Coordinates of C-alpha atoms in Angstrom, one line a residue:
X6 CA 89.8 15.6 92.5
X7 CA 91.3 15.4 96.1
X8 CA 90.7 12.0 97.9
X9 CA 90.2 11.4 101.6
X10 CA 93.6 9.6 101.3
X11 CA 95.3 12.9 99.9
X12 CA 93.9 15.2 102.8
X13 CA 94.8 12.5 105.4
X14 CA 98.5 12.4 103.8
X15 CA 98.6 16.2 103.9
X16 CA 97.4 16.3 107.5
X17 CA 100.0 13.7 108.5
X18 CA 102.7 15.8 106.8
X19 CA 101.7 18.8 108.6
X20 CA 101.7 17.3 111.9
X21 CA 104.9 15.6 111.3
X22 CA 106.3 19.2 110.0
X23 CA 105.0 21.0 113.2
X24 CA 106.3 18.1 115.6
X25 CA 109.7 18.3 114.0
X26 CA 109.9 22.1 114.4
X27 CA 108.7 21.7 117.8
X28 CA 111.4 19.3 118.7
X29 CA 114.0 21.4 117.1
X30 CA 112.9 24.3 119.2
X31 CA 112.9 22.4 122.2
X32 CA 116.4 21.0 121.4
X33 CA 117.7 24.5 120.9
X34 CA 116.3 25.9 124.2
X35 CA 117.3 22.7 126.0
X36 CA 120.9 23.2 124.8
X37 CA 120.8 27.0 125.5
X38 CA 119.4 26.3 129.2
X39 CA 122.2 23.8 129.6
X40 CA 124.9 26.1 128.7
X41 CA 123.5 28.9 130.8
X42 CA 122.7 26.7 133.8
X43 CA 125.8 27.5 135.8
X44 CA 124.8 31.2 135.9
X45 CA 121.9 30.3 138.1
X46 CA 124.4 28.7 140.5
X47 CA 126.7 30.3 142.9
X48 CA 129.8 28.7 141.3
X49 CA 133.2 30.1 140.1
X50 CA 135.8 29.3 137.6
X51 CA 135.2 28.3 134.0
X52 CA 132.6 25.7 134.9
X53 CA 134.7 22.8 133.5
X54 CA 133.6 20.3 136.2
X55 CA 130.0 20.9 134.8
X56 CA 130.6 21.3 131.0
X57 CA 132.6 18.3 130.8
X58 CA 130.4 16.1 133.0
X59 CA 127.7 13.7 132.0
X60 CA 125.4 15.6 134.4
X61 CA 125.1 18.2 131.7
X62 CA 123.6 15.5 129.2
X63 CA 121.1 14.5 131.8
X64 CA 120.1 18.2 132.4
X65 CA 119.8 18.6 128.5
X66 CA 117.6 15.4 128.1
X67 CA 115.3 16.5 131.0
X68 CA 115.0 19.9 129.5
X69 CA 114.3 18.7 126.1
X70 CA 111.5 16.2 127.2
X71 CA 109.8 18.8 129.5
X72 CA 110.0 21.7 127.0
X73 CA 108.9 19.8 124.1
X74 CA 105.9 18.5 126.0
X75 CA 105.1 21.9 127.3
X76 CA 105.3 23.3 123.7
X77 CA 102.9 20.6 122.5
X78 CA 100.0 22.4 124.4
X79 CA 97.9 24.2 122.1
X80 CA 98.0 27.7 124.1
X81 CA 96.5 29.5 120.9
X82 CA 93.1 28.1 121.9
X83 CA 93.3 29.6 125.5
X84 CA 92.1 33.0 126.4
X85 CA 94.8 33.6 129.0
X86 CA 97.7 35.4 127.8
X87 CA 101.5 35.0 128.1
X88 CA 102.0 38.4 129.9
X89 CA 101.9 37.0 133.6
X90 CA 104.1 33.9 132.7
X91 CA 106.6 36.1 130.9
X92 CA 106.6 38.5 133.6
X93 CA 107.1 35.8 136.3
X94 CA 109.7 33.9 134.2
X95 CA 111.6 37.0 133.3
X96 CA 111.9 38.3 136.9
X97 CA 112.7 34.9 138.3
X98 CA 115.5 34.4 135.8
X99 CA 116.8 38.0 136.6
X100 CA 116.8 37.3 140.4
X101 CA 118.3 33.9 140.1
X102 CA 121.4 35.2 137.9
X103 CA 121.9 38.3 139.6
X104 CA 121.8 36.6 143.2
X105 CA 124.2 34.0 142.1
X106 CA 126.8 36.6 140.9
X107 CA 126.3 38.7 144.1
X108 CA 126.6 35.6 146.3
X109 CA 129.8 34.9 144.3
X110 CA 131.5 38.2 143.8
X111 CA 129.4 40.9 145.9
X112 CA 128.5 42.6 142.5
X113 CA 126.6 42.0 139.4
X114 CA 128.8 42.4 136.2
X115 CA 126.2 44.5 134.3
X116 CA 128.5 44.9 131.2
X117 CA 129.2 41.1 130.7
X118 CA 127.1 39.9 127.5
X119 CA 127.0 36.3 128.3
X120 CA 125.4 36.7 131.4
X121 CA 122.5 38.7 129.8
X122 CA 122.1 36.0 127.2
X123 CA 121.9 33.5 130.0
X124 CA 119.2 35.6 131.7
X125 CA 117.1 35.8 128.2
X126 CA 117.5 31.9 127.7
X127 CA 116.2 31.1 131.0
X128 CA 113.6 33.7 131.0
X129 CA 112.2 32.0 127.9
X130 CA 112.4 28.5 129.6
X131 CA 110.9 29.7 133.0
X132 CA 108.1 31.3 131.0
X133 CA 107.2 28.2 129.3
X134 CA 107.6 26.2 132.4
X135 CA 105.4 28.4 134.5
X136 CA 102.7 28.8 132.0
X137 CA 102.7 24.9 131.4
X138 CA 102.2 24.4 135.3
X139 CA 99.5 27.1 135.4
X140 CA 97.7 25.4 132.8
X141 CA 97.8 22.1 134.4
X142 CA 96.4 23.7 137.7
X143 CA 93.8 25.4 135.6
X144 CA 92.7 22.2 133.9
X145 CA 92.3 20.7 137.3
X146 CA 90.2 23.5 138.5
X147 CA 87.8 22.6 135.7
X148 CA 87.7 18.9 136.8
X149 CA 87.1 19.8 140.4
X150 CA 84.4 21.9 139.3
X151 CA 82.5 19.2 137.7
X152 CA 83.2 17.0 140.6
X153 CA 81.7 19.5 142.9
X154 CA 78.6 19.6 140.8
X155 CA 78.2 15.9 140.7
X156 CA 78.8 15.4 144.5
X157 CA 77.9 18.0 147.2
X158 CA 80.6 16.3 149.3
X159 CA 83.0 16.7 146.4
X160 CA 86.4 17.3 147.7
X161 CA 85.2 18.2 151.3
X162 CA 84.8 21.9 150.5
X163 CA 81.6 23.5 151.5
X164 CA 79.2 24.7 148.6
X165 CA 78.9 28.4 147.9
X166 CA 75.6 28.7 149.5
X167 CA 76.8 27.1 152.7
X168 CA 79.7 29.5 152.8
X169 CA 77.5 32.7 152.4
X170 CA 75.5 31.4 155.3
X171 CA 78.6 31.3 157.5
X172 CA 79.9 34.8 156.4
X173 CA 78.4 36.4 159.6
X174 CA 78.7 33.4 161.8
X175 CA 80.8 33.7 165.0
X176 CA 83.9 31.8 165.9
X177 CA 83.3 28.8 168.2
X178 CA 85.1 30.0 171.1
X179 CA 85.6 26.5 172.7
X180 CA 87.2 25.3 169.4
X181 CA 89.3 28.4 169.3
X182 CA 90.5 27.7 172.8
X183 CA 91.4 24.2 172.3
X184 CA 93.2 24.9 169.1
X185 CA 95.1 27.9 170.6
X186 CA 96.0 25.6 173.6
X187 CA 97.4 23.0 171.3
X188 CA 99.6 25.6 169.5
X189 CA 100.8 26.9 172.9
X190 CA 101.6 23.5 174.1
X191 CA 103.8 23.1 171.0
X192 CA 105.6 26.4 171.8
X193 CA 106.0 25.4 175.3
X194 CA 108.9 22.9 175.2
X195 CA 111.0 25.4 173.1
X196 CA 110.2 28.0 175.8
X197 CA 111.3 25.8 178.4
X198 CA 114.6 25.0 176.4
X199 CA 115.4 28.5 175.7
X200 CA 114.1 30.0 179.0
X201 CA 113.5 33.0 179.5
X202 CA 112.9 33.4 175.7
X203 CA 114.7 34.9 172.9
X204 CA 115.5 38.4 174.2
X205 CA 117.4 39.8 171.2
X206 CA 117.3 42.2 168.3
X207 CA 117.7 45.7 170.3
X208 CA 115.9 44.2 173.2
X209 CA 118.3 45.6 175.6
X210 CA 118.0 49.1 174.1
X211 CA 114.2 48.9 174.4
X212 CA 114.3 48.0 177.8
X213 CA 116.7 50.5 178.8
X214 CA 114.7 53.2 177.4
X215 CA 112.0 52.4 180.0
X216 CA 114.4 51.9 182.8
X217 CA 116.1 55.4 182.0
X218 CA 113.0 57.2 180.9
X219 CA 115.1 58.4 177.9
X220 CA 112.9 57.5 175.0
X221 CA 113.5 57.7 171.2
X222 CA 111.4 56.9 168.2
X223 CA 113.9 54.8 166.7
X224 CA 111.9 51.8 167.7
X225 CA 107.9 51.8 167.8
X226 CA 107.1 53.3 171.2
X227 CA 104.1 51.0 171.8
X228 CA 106.5 48.0 171.5
X229 CA 109.1 49.7 173.7
X230 CA 106.4 50.3 176.4
X231 CA 104.9 46.9 176.2
X232 CA 108.1 45.1 176.3
X233 CA 110.1 47.3 178.7
X234 CA 107.2 48.3 180.9
X235 CA 106.3 44.4 181.6
X236 CA 109.7 43.4 182.2
X237 CA 110.3 46.4 184.5
X238 CA 107.0 45.8 186.4
X239 CA 107.8 42.3 186.9
X240 CA 111.5 43.1 188.0
X241 CA 110.2 45.6 190.5
X242 CA 108.0 42.8 192.0
X243 CA 110.2 39.9 191.9
X244 CA 113.8 41.2 191.6
X245 CA 114.3 39.0 188.5
X246 CA 114.8 40.4 185.1
X247 CA 114.6 36.8 183.8
X248 CA 111.2 36.4 185.2
X249 CA 110.1 39.6 183.5
X250 CA 111.5 38.4 180.2
X251 CA 109.7 35.0 180.7
X252 CA 106.4 36.8 181.4
X253 CA 106.7 38.8 178.2
X254 CA 107.5 35.8 176.2
X255 CA 104.4 33.8 177.5
X256 CA 102.4 36.8 176.9
X257 CA 103.5 36.9 173.2
X258 CA 103.3 33.1 173.0
X259 CA 99.6 33.4 174.0
X260 CA 98.7 36.1 171.7
X261 CA 100.3 34.3 168.8
X262 CA 98.6 31.1 169.7
X263 CA 95.3 32.7 169.6
X264 CA 95.9 34.6 166.4
X265 CA 97.0 31.4 164.6
X266 CA 94.0 29.3 166.1
X267 CA 91.6 32.0 164.9
X268 CA 93.0 32.0 161.5
X269 CA 92.5 28.1 161.2
X270 CA 89.1 28.5 162.5
X271 CA 88.3 31.1 159.9
X272 CA 89.3 28.6 157.3
X273 CA 87.2 25.9 159.0
X274 CA 84.1 28.2 158.2
X275 CA 85.3 28.5 154.8
X276 CA 85.3 24.7 154.3
X277 CA 88.8 23.5 155.1
X278 CA 88.5 19.8 156.0
X279 CA 89.7 18.4 159.3
X280 CA 92.9 16.9 158.0
X281 CA 93.7 20.3 156.5
X282 CA 93.0 22.1 159.8
X283 CA 95.1 19.5 161.8
X284 CA 98.1 20.1 159.4
X285 CA 97.9 23.9 159.6
X286 CA 97.6 23.8 163.4
X287 CA 100.6 21.5 163.7
X288 CA 102.6 23.9 161.0
X289 CA 101.8 27.1 163.0
X290 CA 102.8 25.2 166.3
X291 CA 105.9 23.4 165.1
X292 CA 107.4 25.4 162.1
X293 CA 110.9 26.6 163.7
X294 CA 110.7 30.1 161.9
X295 CA 107.3 30.8 163.5
X296 CA 108.2 29.3 166.8
X297 CA 111.4 31.4 167.0
X298 CA 109.6 34.7 166.3
X299 CA 106.7 33.9 168.7
X300 CA 109.3 33.4 171.3
X301 CA 111.3 36.3 170.4
X302 CA 111.0 39.9 172.1
X303 CA 111.5 41.5 168.7
X304 CA 108.4 43.2 167.3
X305 CA 108.3 41.2 164.2
X306 CA 106.2 38.3 165.6
X307 CA 103.3 40.6 166.9
X308 CA 103.6 42.4 163.5
X309 CA 103.1 39.2 161.7
X310 CA 100.2 38.3 163.8
X311 CA 98.4 41.7 163.0
X312 CA 99.2 41.2 159.4
X313 CA 97.7 37.9 159.4
X314 CA 94.4 39.0 160.8
X315 CA 94.4 41.9 158.4
X316 CA 94.7 39.4 155.3
X317 CA 92.1 37.2 156.4
X318 CA 89.7 39.9 157.1
X319 CA 90.7 41.8 153.9
X320 CA 89.7 38.4 152.0
X321 CA 86.2 38.7 153.3
X322 CA 86.0 42.5 152.7
X323 CA 87.0 42.1 149.0
X324 CA 84.3 39.3 148.4
X325 CA 81.5 40.7 150.3
X326 CA 82.2 44.5 150.7
X327 CA 78.5 45.5 151.7
X328 CA 78.1 42.7 154.2
X329 CA 81.5 43.2 155.7
X330 CA 81.0 47.1 156.2
X331 CA 77.7 46.2 158.3
X332 CA 79.4 43.8 160.6
X333 CA 80.6 45.9 163.5
X334 CA 82.8 43.1 165.1
X335 CA 84.9 42.6 161.9
X336 CA 85.2 46.3 161.3
X337 CA 86.3 46.8 164.9
X338 CA 88.8 43.8 164.7
X339 CA 89.9 45.0 161.2
X340 CA 90.6 48.4 162.6
X341 CA 92.4 47.2 165.8
X342 CA 94.8 44.9 163.8
X343 CA 95.5 47.8 161.1
X344 CA 96.3 50.1 163.9
X345 CA 98.6 47.5 165.8
X346 CA 100.3 46.6 162.5
X347 CA 101.3 50.2 161.9
X348 CA 102.4 51.0 165.4
X349 CA 104.5 47.9 165.7
X350 CA 106.7 48.6 162.7
X351 CA 107.2 51.9 160.8
X352 CA 107.2 50.4 157.6
X353 CA 103.6 49.0 158.1
X354 CA 102.6 52.5 157.7
X355 CA 104.0 53.0 154.4
X356 CA 102.7 49.8 152.9
X357 CA 99.2 50.4 154.2
X358 CA 99.2 54.0 152.9
X359 CA 99.9 52.7 149.4
X360 CA 97.4 49.9 149.9
X361 CA 94.7 52.2 150.9
X362 CA 94.8 53.7 147.2
X363 CA 94.4 50.2 145.9
X364 CA 91.6 49.3 148.1
X365 CA 89.8 52.5 147.4
X366 CA 90.0 51.9 143.7
X367 CA 88.7 48.4 144.2
X368 CA 85.9 49.4 146.5
X369 CA 84.9 52.5 144.3
X370 CA 81.3 51.5 144.3
X371 CA 81.4 51.8 148.2
X372 CA 83.6 54.8 148.0
X373 CA 82.2 56.5 151.1
X374 CA 82.6 53.5 153.4
X375 CA 86.0 52.6 151.7
X376 CA 87.3 56.0 152.7
X377 CA 86.3 56.1 156.3
X378 CA 88.1 52.9 157.4
X379 CA 91.6 53.5 156.0
X380 CA 91.6 57.2 156.2
X381 CA 90.3 57.1 159.8
X382 CA 92.9 54.3 160.9
X383 CA 95.7 56.4 159.5
X384 CA 94.4 59.7 161.3
X385 CA 94.4 57.6 164.5
X386 CA 97.7 56.0 164.0
X387 CA 99.3 59.6 163.4
X388 CA 97.5 61.1 166.5
X389 CA 98.8 58.0 168.6
X390 CA 102.3 58.4 167.5
X391 CA 102.1 62.0 168.1
X392 CA 100.6 61.7 171.4
X393 CA 103.1 59.0 172.6
X394 CA 105.9 60.9 171.3
X395 CA 104.9 64.1 173.3
X396 CA 104.0 62.3 176.4
X397 CA 107.2 60.5 176.9
X398 CA 109.3 63.4 175.3
X399 CA 110.8 60.9 172.8
X400 CA 113.6 62.1 170.6
X401 CA 112.4 62.1 167.1
X402 CA 115.4 63.7 165.3
X403 CA 116.7 60.5 163.6
X404 CA 116.6 60.3 159.9
X405 CA 119.0 57.6 159.0
X406 CA 116.2 54.8 159.0
X407 CA 114.7 56.5 155.9
X408 CA 118.2 57.0 154.3
X409 CA 119.4 53.3 154.6
X410 CA 119.8 52.8 150.8
X411 CA 121.3 56.2 149.9
X412 CA 123.8 56.0 152.9
X413 CA 125.1 52.4 151.8
X414 CA 125.2 53.4 148.2
X415 CA 127.3 56.6 148.9
X416 CA 129.5 54.5 151.4
X417 CA 130.2 52.0 148.6
X418 CA 131.1 54.6 146.0
X419 CA 133.4 56.0 148.6
X420 CA 134.9 52.4 149.5
X421 CA 135.5 51.9 145.6
X422 CA 136.5 55.2 144.4
X423 CA 138.1 56.9 147.6
X424 CA 141.3 58.1 146.0
X425 CA 139.8 59.3 142.8
X426 CA 136.8 61.4 144.3
X427 CA 137.1 65.2 144.2
X428 CA 138.1 66.7 147.6
X429 CA 135.1 68.9 147.8
X430 CA 132.8 66.0 147.2
X431 CA 134.4 64.1 150.0
X432 CA 134.1 67.1 152.4
X433 CA 130.3 67.2 151.6
X434 CA 130.2 63.6 152.4
X435 CA 132.1 64.0 155.7
X436 CA 129.6 66.4 157.1
X437 CA 127.1 63.6 157.2
X438 CA 129.5 60.6 157.6
X439 CA 132.8 60.8 159.1
X440 CA 135.8 58.8 157.6
X441 CA 135.8 56.6 160.7
X442 CA 131.9 55.8 160.0
X443 CA 132.7 54.9 156.4
X444 CA 135.4 52.7 157.4
X445 CA 132.8 50.4 158.8
X446 CA 131.0 49.8 155.4
X447 CA 130.3 46.1 154.7
X448 CA 128.2 45.4 151.6
X449 CA 125.7 43.1 153.2
X450 CA 124.5 45.4 156.1
X451 CA 124.5 49.3 156.3
X452 CA 124.0 49.3 160.2
X453 CA 127.8 49.8 160.8
X454 CA 127.7 53.0 158.8
X455 CA 124.3 54.5 159.3
X456 CA 124.7 54.3 163.1
X457 CA 127.1 57.2 162.8
X458 CA 125.1 59.4 160.6
X459 CA 125.1 63.0 161.6
X460 CA 121.4 63.9 162.0
X461 CA 122.1 67.4 163.0
X462 CA 124.0 68.1 159.9
X463 CA 121.3 66.6 157.7
X464 CA 118.7 68.5 159.6
X465 CA 120.7 71.8 158.9
X466 CA 121.3 71.2 155.2
X467 CA 119.5 68.2 153.5
X468 CA 119.9 69.8 150.0
X469 CA 123.6 69.1 149.9
X470 CA 123.2 65.5 150.9
X471 CA 120.7 64.8 148.1
X472 CA 122.5 66.7 145.5
X473 CA 125.7 64.8 146.2
X474 CA 123.8 61.5 146.3
X475 CA 122.0 62.2 142.9
X476 CA 125.4 63.2 141.4
X477 CA 127.1 60.1 142.4
X478 CA 124.2 58.1 141.2
X479 CA 124.4 59.6 137.7
X480 CA 128.1 58.8 137.6
X481 CA 128.1 55.5 139.4
X482 CA 124.7 53.9 138.7
X483 CA 126.0 50.2 138.5
X484 CA 127.6 50.9 142.0
X485 CA 124.4 52.2 143.5
X486 CA 122.5 49.2 142.0
X487 CA 124.9 46.8 143.6
X488 CA 125.1 48.4 146.9
X489 CA 121.3 48.2 147.0
X490 CA 121.2 44.6 145.7
X491 CA 123.7 43.4 148.5
X492 CA 121.6 44.6 151.2
X493 CA 118.3 43.0 149.8
X494 CA 119.1 40.1 147.7
X495 CA 118.5 37.5 150.5
X496 CA 115.0 38.6 150.2
X497 CA 114.6 37.4 146.5
X498 CA 117.4 34.9 145.8
X499 CA 116.2 31.6 147.4
X500 CA 119.9 29.9 147.5
X501 CA 121.1 32.9 149.9
X502 CA 122.8 31.7 153.2
X503 CA 122.1 34.7 155.7
X504 CA 125.5 35.5 157.2
X505 CA 125.2 39.3 157.2
X506 CA 126.6 39.5 160.9
X507 CA 129.5 37.3 160.2
X508 CA 132.4 38.3 162.6
X509 CA 130.2 40.6 164.7
X510 CA 130.7 39.9 168.5
X511 CA 127.5 40.3 170.4
X512 CA 126.7 39.7 174.3
X513 CA 127.4 35.8 174.4
X514 CA 129.0 34.6 171.0
X515 CA 130.5 36.0 167.7
X516 CA 128.5 35.3 164.6
X517 CA 130.2 32.8 162.3
X518 CA 128.9 31.3 158.9
X519 CA 125.1 31.9 159.7
X520 CA 123.2 34.9 161.1
X521 CA 119.8 33.3 160.4
X522 CA 118.6 34.1 163.9
X523 CA 119.7 36.1 166.8
X524 CA 119.1 33.4 169.4
X525 CA 120.9 34.8 172.5
X526 CA 119.3 36.4 175.6
X527 CA 120.8 39.9 175.7
X528 CA 121.8 41.5 179.1
X529 CA 120.6 41.9 181.8
X530 CA 118.9 38.6 181.0
X531 CA 120.7 35.1 180.8
X532 CA 119.7 31.8 179.3
X533 CA 118.6 29.2 181.7
X534 CA 117.8 26.2 179.6
X535 CA 115.5 23.4 181.1
X536 CA 116.1 21.3 178.2
X537 CA 119.6 21.6 176.8
X538 CA 119.4 19.2 173.8
X539 CA 116.5 21.3 172.4
X540 CA 118.4 24.5 173.0
X541 CA 121.3 23.1 171.1
X542 CA 119.0 22.4 168.1
X543 CA 117.7 25.8 168.0
X544 CA 121.1 27.2 168.4
X545 CA 122.4 25.1 165.4
X546 CA 119.4 26.3 163.1
X547 CA 120.2 30.0 164.2
X548 CA 123.8 30.2 164.1
X549 CA 125.4 27.3 162.1
X550 CA 125.1 26.1 158.5
X551 CA 122.8 23.3 159.7
X552 CA 119.4 23.0 158.0
X553 CA 121.1 24.5 154.7
X554 CA 122.8 21.1 154.2
X555 CA 119.7 19.3 153.9
X556 CA 118.3 19.4 150.2
X557 CA 114.8 20.7 149.9
X558 CA 114.5 21.2 153.7
X559 CA 116.7 24.0 153.5
X560 CA 114.2 25.8 151.1
X561 CA 111.7 25.8 154.0
X562 CA 114.0 28.2 155.9
X563 CA 114.6 30.4 152.9
X564 CA 113.1 33.8 152.6
X565 CA 113.7 34.0 149.0
X566 CA 112.1 30.7 148.4
X567 CA 108.9 31.6 150.3
X568 CA 108.7 35.0 148.4
X569 CA 108.9 33.1 145.0
X570 CA 106.2 30.7 146.1
X571 CA 104.0 33.5 146.9
X572 CA 104.7 35.2 143.5
X573 CA 104.1 31.9 141.6
X574 CA 100.6 31.6 143.4
X575 CA 99.7 35.2 143.0
X576 CA 100.9 35.1 139.3
X577 CA 98.6 32.1 138.8
X578 CA 95.6 34.0 140.2
X579 CA 96.4 36.9 138.1
X580 CA 96.5 34.5 135.2
X581 CA 93.0 33.5 135.8
X582 CA 92.0 37.1 136.4
X583 CA 91.1 36.5 139.9
X584 CA 91.9 39.9 141.0
X585 CA 89.8 40.0 144.1
X586 CA 91.5 37.0 145.4
X587 CA 95.0 38.9 144.9
X588 CA 94.1 42.1 146.3
X589 CA 94.2 41.2 150.1
X590 CA 97.9 39.7 149.4
X591 CA 99.0 43.0 148.0
X592 CA 99.4 44.2 151.5
X593 CA 102.3 41.7 152.5
X594 CA 103.8 42.2 149.1
X595 CA 103.9 46.0 149.8
X596 CA 105.4 45.2 153.1
X597 CA 108.0 42.9 151.5
X598 CA 108.7 46.0 149.1
X599 CA 109.4 48.3 152.1
X600 CA 112.0 45.8 153.5
X601 CA 114.0 45.6 150.4
X602 CA 115.0 49.4 151.1
X603 CA 116.1 48.3 154.6
X604 CA 119.6 47.8 156.1
X605 CA 120.0 44.2 155.4
X606 CA 118.3 40.9 154.9
X607 CA 117.1 39.0 157.7
X608 CA 114.3 36.5 158.2
X609 CA 112.8 38.7 161.0
X610 CA 111.6 41.4 158.6
X611 CA 109.8 38.9 156.4
X612 CA 108.3 36.4 158.9
X613 CA 104.9 37.2 157.5
X614 CA 105.8 35.3 154.2
X615 CA 105.7 32.2 156.5
X616 CA 101.9 32.7 157.3
X617 CA 100.8 34.4 154.0
X618 CA 102.0 31.5 151.8
X619 CA 99.7 28.8 153.6
X620 CA 96.8 31.2 153.4
X621 CA 97.6 31.8 149.7
X622 CA 97.6 27.9 149.0
X623 CA 94.2 27.7 150.5
X624 CA 93.0 30.5 148.3
X625 CA 94.4 29.0 145.2
X626 CA 92.7 25.8 146.5
X627 CA 89.5 27.3 147.0
X628 CA 89.8 28.8 143.3
X629 CA 89.4 25.3 141.9
X630 CA 85.8 25.1 143.0
X631 CA 84.8 28.7 142.0
X632 CA 83.4 28.9 145.8
X633 CA 83.8 31.2 148.5
X634 CA 83.2 34.4 146.2

């Protein structure tokens, strides 16, 4: 007959055995992670400085303690699966290793077995780490839910009933005005420092279209007319181009200030505490990236503003569809912001088109109303584009923007295999891209090649181009992948130093180690700084390796870092099956997917990440209380 002592002994032996196995597994994973760690970094050589260093011991011990602790959590009792942590961990490991190889050698060695082993080891480690953090966050959610039930004040977030009562509440215009003024005043010293503003990124080309009345659809016509029209109008009255640029900059600063203030006021309605509102207001007004593009003539700032409005309203639409469709003010604002987003950037249309399918599936119970909004806006967008193109006789024959990736892929094959390619295939390529054009190929940016693309030849014979592209892709798949990765990896590799324009001479300088931001004032404008010291600070952040030298702070300027923060938070919401909280952020994610098919990686293409992440952080925070549903 078994005694209690025998049972206790067996239980002790079982736990000791499990603990021992867990310790062995943690030790093996920690050793593997320590060995594979250099693959995450952009370092060359045999890694002797690392492998023969005490640093590797500290890394091993840190990984061992953390992994052993994470493995001790009894995940078997949880309803949540390993799918989302595994997906996030696997992709993050892949992107980190691929990014480091691209950064170092401008290509991924796909046939290197050790690299794939390193990816696998860190995929397992990242999966364990990510799920462990998500479980901690989920446990805190349960604690906060209990606290919120005990105390109505709780954490300062409004109760669900209060939030439902504020759904149709109008924004306090006085509070909105004060907040917008604060953000504008934060912008203003920088405006004085970089007077008349950042007139850059094709600004001259857009302005000259208005001056010469020679329009193309290469840039969105609505932005060309707004930018060029306002500057030319002021120039006609005052005789000063700089004053015209300054007036446009002030207009955009005002619009962005109001949009950012409106966003904060919406979160105030949803229960954000005063401290949070103050911090978010200062973030919108002082964050260098947002300041740069709020004062920049490029369309990316206004595009970001329109997208931010959409995401905020989509959150309300997904949570209260019936009430939202009945609110004409919100439907009007949603429609205007959607139309503005698509008119300001061509890729906005493609992102919204795909998002429409997701939205209709989600709102299938309100299918008639769900169809009217997106389909109607898409129709108006196409009508506006056609009307503007016809009214201004704009040239719309260019095709190279849609062919950016194929052009760079074929240019890379030609650069690598020029001497071994069959003559007849090179002759076909030269119909569309001359030898001189192909000589301008650089791995990180395709602009130098695609600008010389023969659109007439492509219009006459598209079939030959795509047949050659497909043929070379089948015989050079890794070259194609590397060509695409080199123009996009800055969007998904956090450690990237953005230097895509290195050596390019523009109006007032030659790009060096950094191409973070254009900074200059293109002709016919000129810089007239009123605060030289602040102007110099923004010049350093834009054109030098400046903020990248400061640990942690450097990540606040990294597109890849903000992308992975966004993916971590969205993955967490999916982990909790909070899909209706995820759907509004599918739109910026789709916009991100369109830009990785673009000509290069620049901050300007993904400024929206800097406004989407704070909004997503608040959504995750609200999720802790199960309110605002």
